[in-house]
Coordinates of N, CA and C in Angstrom, one line a residue:
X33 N -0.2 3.5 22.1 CA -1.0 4.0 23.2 C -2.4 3.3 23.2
X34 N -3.0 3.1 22.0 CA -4.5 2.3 22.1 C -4.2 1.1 22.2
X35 N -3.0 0.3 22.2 CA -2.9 -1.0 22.7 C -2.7 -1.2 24.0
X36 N -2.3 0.0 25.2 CA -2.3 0.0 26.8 C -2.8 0.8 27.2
X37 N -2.8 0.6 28.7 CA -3.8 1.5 29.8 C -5.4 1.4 29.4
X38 N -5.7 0.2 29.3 CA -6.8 -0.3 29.2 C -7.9 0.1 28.4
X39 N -7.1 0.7 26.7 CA -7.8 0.9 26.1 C -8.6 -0.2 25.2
X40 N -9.5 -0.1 24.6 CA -11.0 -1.4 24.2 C -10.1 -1.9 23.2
X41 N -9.0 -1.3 22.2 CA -8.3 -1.7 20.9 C -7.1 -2.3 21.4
X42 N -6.8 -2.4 22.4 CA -5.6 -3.5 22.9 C -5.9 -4.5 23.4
X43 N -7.3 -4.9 23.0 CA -7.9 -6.8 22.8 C -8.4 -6.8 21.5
X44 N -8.2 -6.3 21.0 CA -8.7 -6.4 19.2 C -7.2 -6.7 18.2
X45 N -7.7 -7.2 17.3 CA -6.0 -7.3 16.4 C -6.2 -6.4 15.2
X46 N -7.7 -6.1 15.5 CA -7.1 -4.7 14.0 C -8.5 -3.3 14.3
X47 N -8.2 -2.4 14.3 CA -8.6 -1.3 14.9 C -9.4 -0.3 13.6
X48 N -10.8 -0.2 14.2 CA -11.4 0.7 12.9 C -11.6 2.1 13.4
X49 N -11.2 2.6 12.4 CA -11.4 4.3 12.7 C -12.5 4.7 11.9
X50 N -13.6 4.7 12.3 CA -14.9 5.4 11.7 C -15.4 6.7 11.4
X51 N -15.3 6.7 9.7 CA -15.2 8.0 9.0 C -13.8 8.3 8.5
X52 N -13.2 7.5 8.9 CA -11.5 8.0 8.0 C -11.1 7.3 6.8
X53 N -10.7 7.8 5.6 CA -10.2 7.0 4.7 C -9.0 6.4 5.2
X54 N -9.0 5.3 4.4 CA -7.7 4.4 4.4 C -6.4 5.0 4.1
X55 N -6.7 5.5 2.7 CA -5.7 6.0 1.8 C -4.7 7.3 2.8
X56 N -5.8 7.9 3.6 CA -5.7 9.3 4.7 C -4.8 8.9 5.2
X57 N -4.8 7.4 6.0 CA -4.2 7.2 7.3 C -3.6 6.3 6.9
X58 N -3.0 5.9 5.5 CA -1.7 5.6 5.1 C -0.9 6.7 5.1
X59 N -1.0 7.8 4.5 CA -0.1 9.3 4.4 C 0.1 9.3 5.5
X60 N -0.7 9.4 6.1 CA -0.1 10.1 7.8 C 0.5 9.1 8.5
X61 N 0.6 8.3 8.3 CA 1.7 7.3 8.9 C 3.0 7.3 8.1
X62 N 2.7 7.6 6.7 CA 4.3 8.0 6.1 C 4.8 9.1 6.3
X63 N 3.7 10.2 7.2 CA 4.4 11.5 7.4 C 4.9 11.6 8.6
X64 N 4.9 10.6 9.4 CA 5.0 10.7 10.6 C 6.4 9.4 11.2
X65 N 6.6 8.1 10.2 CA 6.8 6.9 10.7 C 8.4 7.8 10.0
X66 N 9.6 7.6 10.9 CA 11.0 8.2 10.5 C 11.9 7.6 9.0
X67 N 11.5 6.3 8.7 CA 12.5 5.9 7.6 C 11.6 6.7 6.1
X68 N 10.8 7.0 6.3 CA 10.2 7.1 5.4 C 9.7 9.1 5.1
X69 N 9.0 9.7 6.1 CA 9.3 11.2 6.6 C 8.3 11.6 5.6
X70 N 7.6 11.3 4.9 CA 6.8 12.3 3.4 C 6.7 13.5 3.5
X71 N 7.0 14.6 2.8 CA 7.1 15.7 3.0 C 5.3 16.0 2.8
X72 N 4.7 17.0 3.8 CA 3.9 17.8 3.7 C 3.7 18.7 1.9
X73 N 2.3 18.2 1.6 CA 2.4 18.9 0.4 C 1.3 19.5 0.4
X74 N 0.5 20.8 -0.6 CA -0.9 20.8 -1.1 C -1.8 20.1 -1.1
X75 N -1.5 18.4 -1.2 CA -2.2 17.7 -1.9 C -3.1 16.9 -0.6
X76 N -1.7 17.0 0.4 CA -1.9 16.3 1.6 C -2.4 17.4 3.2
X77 N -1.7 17.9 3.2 CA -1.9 19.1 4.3 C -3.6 19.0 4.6
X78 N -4.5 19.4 3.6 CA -5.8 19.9 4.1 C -6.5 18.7 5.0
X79 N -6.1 17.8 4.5 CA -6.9 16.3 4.7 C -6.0 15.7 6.5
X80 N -4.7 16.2 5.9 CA -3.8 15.5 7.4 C -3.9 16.3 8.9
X81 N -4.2 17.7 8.6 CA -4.6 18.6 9.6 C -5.5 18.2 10.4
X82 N -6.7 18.2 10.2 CA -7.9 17.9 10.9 C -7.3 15.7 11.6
X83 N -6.5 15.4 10.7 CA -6.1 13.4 11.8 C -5.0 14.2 12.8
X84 N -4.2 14.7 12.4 CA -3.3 15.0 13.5 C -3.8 16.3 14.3
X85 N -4.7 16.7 14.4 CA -5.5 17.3 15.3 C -6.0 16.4 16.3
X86 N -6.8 15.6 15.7 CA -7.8 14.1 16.4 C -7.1 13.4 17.1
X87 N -5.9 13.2 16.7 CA -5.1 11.9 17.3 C -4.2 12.8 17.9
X88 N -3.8 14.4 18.2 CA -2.4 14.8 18.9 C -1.8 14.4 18.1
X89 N -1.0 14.5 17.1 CA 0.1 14.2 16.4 C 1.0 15.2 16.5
X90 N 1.3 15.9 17.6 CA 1.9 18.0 17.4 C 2.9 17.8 16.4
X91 N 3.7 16.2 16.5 CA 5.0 17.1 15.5 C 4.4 17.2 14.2
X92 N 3.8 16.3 13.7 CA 2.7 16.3 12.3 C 2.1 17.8 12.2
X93 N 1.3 18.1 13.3 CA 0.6 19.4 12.8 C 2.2 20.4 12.8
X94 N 2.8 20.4 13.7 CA 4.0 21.5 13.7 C 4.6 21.6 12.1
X95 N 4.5 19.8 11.3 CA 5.0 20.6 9.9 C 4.1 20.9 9.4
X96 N 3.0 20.8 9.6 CA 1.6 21.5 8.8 C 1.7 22.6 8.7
X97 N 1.8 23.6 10.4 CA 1.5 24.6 9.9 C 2.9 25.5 9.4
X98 N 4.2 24.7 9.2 CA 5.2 25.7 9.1 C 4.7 25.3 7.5
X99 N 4.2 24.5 6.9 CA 4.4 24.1 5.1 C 3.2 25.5 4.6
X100 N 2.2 25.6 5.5 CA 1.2 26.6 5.1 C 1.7 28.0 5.3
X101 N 2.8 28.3 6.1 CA 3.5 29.5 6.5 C 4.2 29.1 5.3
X102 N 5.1 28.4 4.9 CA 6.1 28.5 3.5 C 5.4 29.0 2.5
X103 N 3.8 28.5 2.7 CA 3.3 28.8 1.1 C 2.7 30.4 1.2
X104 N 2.4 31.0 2.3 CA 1.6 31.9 1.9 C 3.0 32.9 2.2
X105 N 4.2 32.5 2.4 CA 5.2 33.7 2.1 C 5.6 33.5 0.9
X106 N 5.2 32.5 0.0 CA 6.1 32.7 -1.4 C 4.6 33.1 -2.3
X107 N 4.1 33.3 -1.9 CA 2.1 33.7 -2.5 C 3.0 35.0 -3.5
X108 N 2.4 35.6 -4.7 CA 2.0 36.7 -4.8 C 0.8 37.5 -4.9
X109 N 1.3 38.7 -4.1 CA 0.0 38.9 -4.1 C -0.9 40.3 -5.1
X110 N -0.3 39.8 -6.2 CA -1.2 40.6 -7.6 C -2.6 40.4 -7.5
X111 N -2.9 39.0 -7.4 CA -4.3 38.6 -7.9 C -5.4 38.6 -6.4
X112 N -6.3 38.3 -7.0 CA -7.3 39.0 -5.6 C -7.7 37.3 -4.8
X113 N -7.4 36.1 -5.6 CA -7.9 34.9 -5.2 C -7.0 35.0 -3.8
X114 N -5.5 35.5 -4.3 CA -5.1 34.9 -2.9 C -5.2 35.4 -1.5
X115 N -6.2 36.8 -1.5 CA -6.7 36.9 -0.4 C -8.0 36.3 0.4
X116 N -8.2 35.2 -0.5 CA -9.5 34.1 -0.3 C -8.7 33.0 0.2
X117 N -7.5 32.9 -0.3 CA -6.3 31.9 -0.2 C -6.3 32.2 1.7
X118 N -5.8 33.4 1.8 CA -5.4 33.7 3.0 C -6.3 33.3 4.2
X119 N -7.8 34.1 3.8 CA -8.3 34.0 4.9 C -9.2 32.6 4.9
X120 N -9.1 31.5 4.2 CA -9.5 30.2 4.0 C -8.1 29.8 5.3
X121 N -7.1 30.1 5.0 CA -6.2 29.6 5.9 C -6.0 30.1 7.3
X122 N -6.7 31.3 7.3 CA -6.5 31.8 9.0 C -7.8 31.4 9.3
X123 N -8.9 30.5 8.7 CA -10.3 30.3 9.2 C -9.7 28.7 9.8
X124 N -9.1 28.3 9.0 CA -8.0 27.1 9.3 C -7.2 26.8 11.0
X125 N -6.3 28.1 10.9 CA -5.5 28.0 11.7 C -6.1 28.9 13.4
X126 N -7.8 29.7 13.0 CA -8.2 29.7 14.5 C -9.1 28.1 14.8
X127 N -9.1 27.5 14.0 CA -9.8 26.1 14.2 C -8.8 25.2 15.2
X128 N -7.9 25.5 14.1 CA -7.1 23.9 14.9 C -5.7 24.1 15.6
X129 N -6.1 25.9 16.4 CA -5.2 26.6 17.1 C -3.8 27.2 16.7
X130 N -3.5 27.0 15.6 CA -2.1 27.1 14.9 C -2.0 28.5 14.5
X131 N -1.3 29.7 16.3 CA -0.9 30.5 16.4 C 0.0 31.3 15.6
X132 N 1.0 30.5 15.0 CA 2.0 31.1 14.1 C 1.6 31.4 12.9
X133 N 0.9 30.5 12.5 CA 0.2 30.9 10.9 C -0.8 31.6 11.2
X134 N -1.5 31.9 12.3 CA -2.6 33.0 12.5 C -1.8 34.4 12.1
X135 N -1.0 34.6 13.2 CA 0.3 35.7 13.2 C 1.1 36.2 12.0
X136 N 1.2 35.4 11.1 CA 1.9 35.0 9.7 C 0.8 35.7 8.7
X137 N -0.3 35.2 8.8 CA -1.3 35.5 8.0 C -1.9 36.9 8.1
X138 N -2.2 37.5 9.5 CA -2.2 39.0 9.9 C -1.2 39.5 9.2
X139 N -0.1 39.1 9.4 CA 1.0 40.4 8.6 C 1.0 40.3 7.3
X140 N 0.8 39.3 6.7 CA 0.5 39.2 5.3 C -0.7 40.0 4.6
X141 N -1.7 40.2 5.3 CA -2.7 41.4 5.3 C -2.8 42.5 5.9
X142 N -1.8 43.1 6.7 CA -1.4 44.1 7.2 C -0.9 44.6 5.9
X143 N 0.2 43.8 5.2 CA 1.4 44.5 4.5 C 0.5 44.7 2.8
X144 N 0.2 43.5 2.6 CA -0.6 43.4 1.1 C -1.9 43.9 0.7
X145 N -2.9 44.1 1.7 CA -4.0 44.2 1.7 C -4.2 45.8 2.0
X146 N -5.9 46.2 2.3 CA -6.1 47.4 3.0 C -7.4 46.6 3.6
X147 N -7.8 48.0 4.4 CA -8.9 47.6 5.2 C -10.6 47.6 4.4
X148 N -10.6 48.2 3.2 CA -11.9 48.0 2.0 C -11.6 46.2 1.7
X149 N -10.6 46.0 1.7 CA -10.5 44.7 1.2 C -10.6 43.4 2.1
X150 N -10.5 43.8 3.2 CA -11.1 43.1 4.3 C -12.8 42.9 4.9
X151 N -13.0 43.9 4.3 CA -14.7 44.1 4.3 C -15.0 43.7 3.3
X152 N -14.3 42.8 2.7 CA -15.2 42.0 1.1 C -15.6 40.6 2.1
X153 N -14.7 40.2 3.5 CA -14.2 39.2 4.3 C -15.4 39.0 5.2
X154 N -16.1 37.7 5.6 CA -16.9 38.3 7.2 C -15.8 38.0 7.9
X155 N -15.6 39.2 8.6 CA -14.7 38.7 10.4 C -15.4 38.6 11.3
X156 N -14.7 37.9 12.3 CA -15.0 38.3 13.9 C -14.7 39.6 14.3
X157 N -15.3 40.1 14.7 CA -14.8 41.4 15.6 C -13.6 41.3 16.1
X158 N -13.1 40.3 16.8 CA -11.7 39.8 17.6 C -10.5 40.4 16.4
X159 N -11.2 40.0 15.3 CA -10.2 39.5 14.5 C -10.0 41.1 13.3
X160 N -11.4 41.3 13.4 CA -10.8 43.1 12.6 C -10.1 44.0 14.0
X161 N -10.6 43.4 14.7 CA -9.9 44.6 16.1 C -7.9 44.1 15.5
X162 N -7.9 43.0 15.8 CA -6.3 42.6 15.7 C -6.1 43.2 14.5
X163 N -6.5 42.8 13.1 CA -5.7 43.2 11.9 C -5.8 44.8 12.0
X164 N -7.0 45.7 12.7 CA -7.0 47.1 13.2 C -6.0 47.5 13.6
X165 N -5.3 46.9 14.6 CA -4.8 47.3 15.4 C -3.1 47.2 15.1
X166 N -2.7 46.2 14.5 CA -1.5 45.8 13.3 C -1.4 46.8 12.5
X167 N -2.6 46.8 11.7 CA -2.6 48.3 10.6 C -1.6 49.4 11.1
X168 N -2.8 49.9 12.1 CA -2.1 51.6 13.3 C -0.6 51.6 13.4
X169 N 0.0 50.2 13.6 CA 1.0 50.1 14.4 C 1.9 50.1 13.1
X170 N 1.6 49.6 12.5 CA 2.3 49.5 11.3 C 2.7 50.9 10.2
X171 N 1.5 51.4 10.3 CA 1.0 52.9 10.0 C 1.8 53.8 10.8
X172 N 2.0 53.5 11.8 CA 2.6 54.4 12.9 C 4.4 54.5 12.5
X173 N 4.7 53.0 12.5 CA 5.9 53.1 12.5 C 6.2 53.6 11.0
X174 N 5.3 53.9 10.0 CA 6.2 54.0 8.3 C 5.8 55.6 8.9
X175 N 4.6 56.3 9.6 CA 5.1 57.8 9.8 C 6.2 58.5 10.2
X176 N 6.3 57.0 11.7 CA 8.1 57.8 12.0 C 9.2 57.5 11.2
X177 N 9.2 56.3 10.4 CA 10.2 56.4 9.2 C 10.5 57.8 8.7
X178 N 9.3 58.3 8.2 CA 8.9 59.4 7.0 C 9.3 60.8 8.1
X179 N 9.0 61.0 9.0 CA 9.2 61.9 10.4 C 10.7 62.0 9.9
X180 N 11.5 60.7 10.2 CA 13.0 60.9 10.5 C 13.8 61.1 9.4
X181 N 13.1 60.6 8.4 CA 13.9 61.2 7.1 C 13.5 62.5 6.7
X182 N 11.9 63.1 7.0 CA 12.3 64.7 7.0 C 12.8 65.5 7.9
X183 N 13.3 64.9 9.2 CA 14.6 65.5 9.8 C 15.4 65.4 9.2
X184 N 15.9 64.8 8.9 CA 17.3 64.3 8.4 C 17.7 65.3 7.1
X185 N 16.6 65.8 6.1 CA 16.5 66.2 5.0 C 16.6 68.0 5.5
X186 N 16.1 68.6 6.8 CA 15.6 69.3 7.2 C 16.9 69.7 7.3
X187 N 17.6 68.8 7.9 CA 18.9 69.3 8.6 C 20.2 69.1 7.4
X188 N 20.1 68.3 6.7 CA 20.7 69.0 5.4 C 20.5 70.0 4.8
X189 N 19.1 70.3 4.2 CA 18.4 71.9 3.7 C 19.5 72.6 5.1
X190 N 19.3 73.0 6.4 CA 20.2 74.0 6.8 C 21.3 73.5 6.6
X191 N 22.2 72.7 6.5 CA 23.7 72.6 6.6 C 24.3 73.5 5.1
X192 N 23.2 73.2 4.3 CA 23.3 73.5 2.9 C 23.1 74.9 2.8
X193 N 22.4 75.8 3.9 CA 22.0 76.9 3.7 C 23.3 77.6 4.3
X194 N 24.1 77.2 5.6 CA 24.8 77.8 5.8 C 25.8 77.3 4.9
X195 N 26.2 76.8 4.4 CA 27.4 76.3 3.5 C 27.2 77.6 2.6
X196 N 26.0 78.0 1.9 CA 25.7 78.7 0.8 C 26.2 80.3 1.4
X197 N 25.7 80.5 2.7 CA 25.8 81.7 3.3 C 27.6 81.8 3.3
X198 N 28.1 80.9 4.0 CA 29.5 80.6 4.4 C 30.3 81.4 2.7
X199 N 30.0 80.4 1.6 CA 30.2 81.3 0.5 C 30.0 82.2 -0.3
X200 N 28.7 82.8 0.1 CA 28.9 84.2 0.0 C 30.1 85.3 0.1
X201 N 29.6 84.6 1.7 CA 30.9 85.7 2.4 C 32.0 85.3 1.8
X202 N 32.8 84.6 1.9 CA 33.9 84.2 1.6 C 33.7 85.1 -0.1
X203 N 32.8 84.5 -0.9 CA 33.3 85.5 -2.0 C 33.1 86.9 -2.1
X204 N 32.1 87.5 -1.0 CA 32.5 89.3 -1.0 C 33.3 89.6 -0.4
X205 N 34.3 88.9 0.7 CA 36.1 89.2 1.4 C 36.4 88.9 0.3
X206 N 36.3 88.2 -1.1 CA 37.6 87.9 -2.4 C 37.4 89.2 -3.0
X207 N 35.9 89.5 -3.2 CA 36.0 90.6 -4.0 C 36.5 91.9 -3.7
X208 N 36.3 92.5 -2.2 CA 36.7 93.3 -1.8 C 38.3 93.6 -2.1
X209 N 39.0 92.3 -2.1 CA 40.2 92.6 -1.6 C 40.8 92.7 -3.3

């Protein structure tokens, strides 16, 4: 594309990109050029996000953000770093628009976290309203869990009560007779 439609680098024979390492924009041409494919790693991801941002690269960013979704679903979450982990990556993914791992990252803090532990966090307002609002919903749905299995329990306790009744009787008609 910068060699046509009358761009200034399609009368030049070699093109400088000012402010980019070399080394940067050899990876990203291995992650990107087909015989070769380099898989997205740790090592690479933080540095390749922000070129395939710059230059449009979508399918580049598309494995970016699915490799950052791989990592924070296999995360555990015992230790407290990785909720620094987390929200370093959703500070990430409202930057350079990458909805899925925004989405990914809420439920990861919905499910693992509470809301004292988000106030260690600065948020946006936008953004405690959403994980607020996830919480509720989430909240909501383990009460009706808990609701339908004390139905469920409710209506065993009676089935069990007349069963109990049912043998009674049956054993004061045995004894009678």
């Amino acid at each position: 594309m910068l060699y046509s439609n009358g761009f200034r680098e399609s009368k030049t024979s070699e093109i400088i990109l000012p402010g980019k390492q070399y080394l940067h924009i050899i990876e990203l041409l291995k992650c990107i050029y087909p015989n070769i494919l380099k898989p997205i790693d740790n090592l690479n991801a933080m540095y390749l996000l922000p070129l395939s941002d710059e230059y449009s690269i979508v399918i580049l960013k598309k494995n970016i953000e699915r490799y950052f979704i791989s990592t924070i679903n296999s995360i555990s979450y015992k230790y407290g770093d990785n909720l620094t982990r987390l929200f370093d990556l959703l500070s990430l993914s409202q930057l350079y628009r990458l909805n899925k791992l925004e989405e990914n990252i809420c439920e990861q803090l919905t499910n693992h976290f509470d809301i004292e532990q988000w106030n260690k966090i600065d948020l946006s307002i936008d953004l405690r309203c959403h994980l607020l609002e996830l919480y509720a919903k989430k909240q909501q749905m383990k009460l009706k869990e808990k609701q339908n299995k004390l139905n469920q329990l409710e209506d065993l306790c009676l089935k069990q009560k007349f069963e109990i009744q049912r043998l009674k009787s049956q054993l004061e008609v045995n004894q009678q007779q």
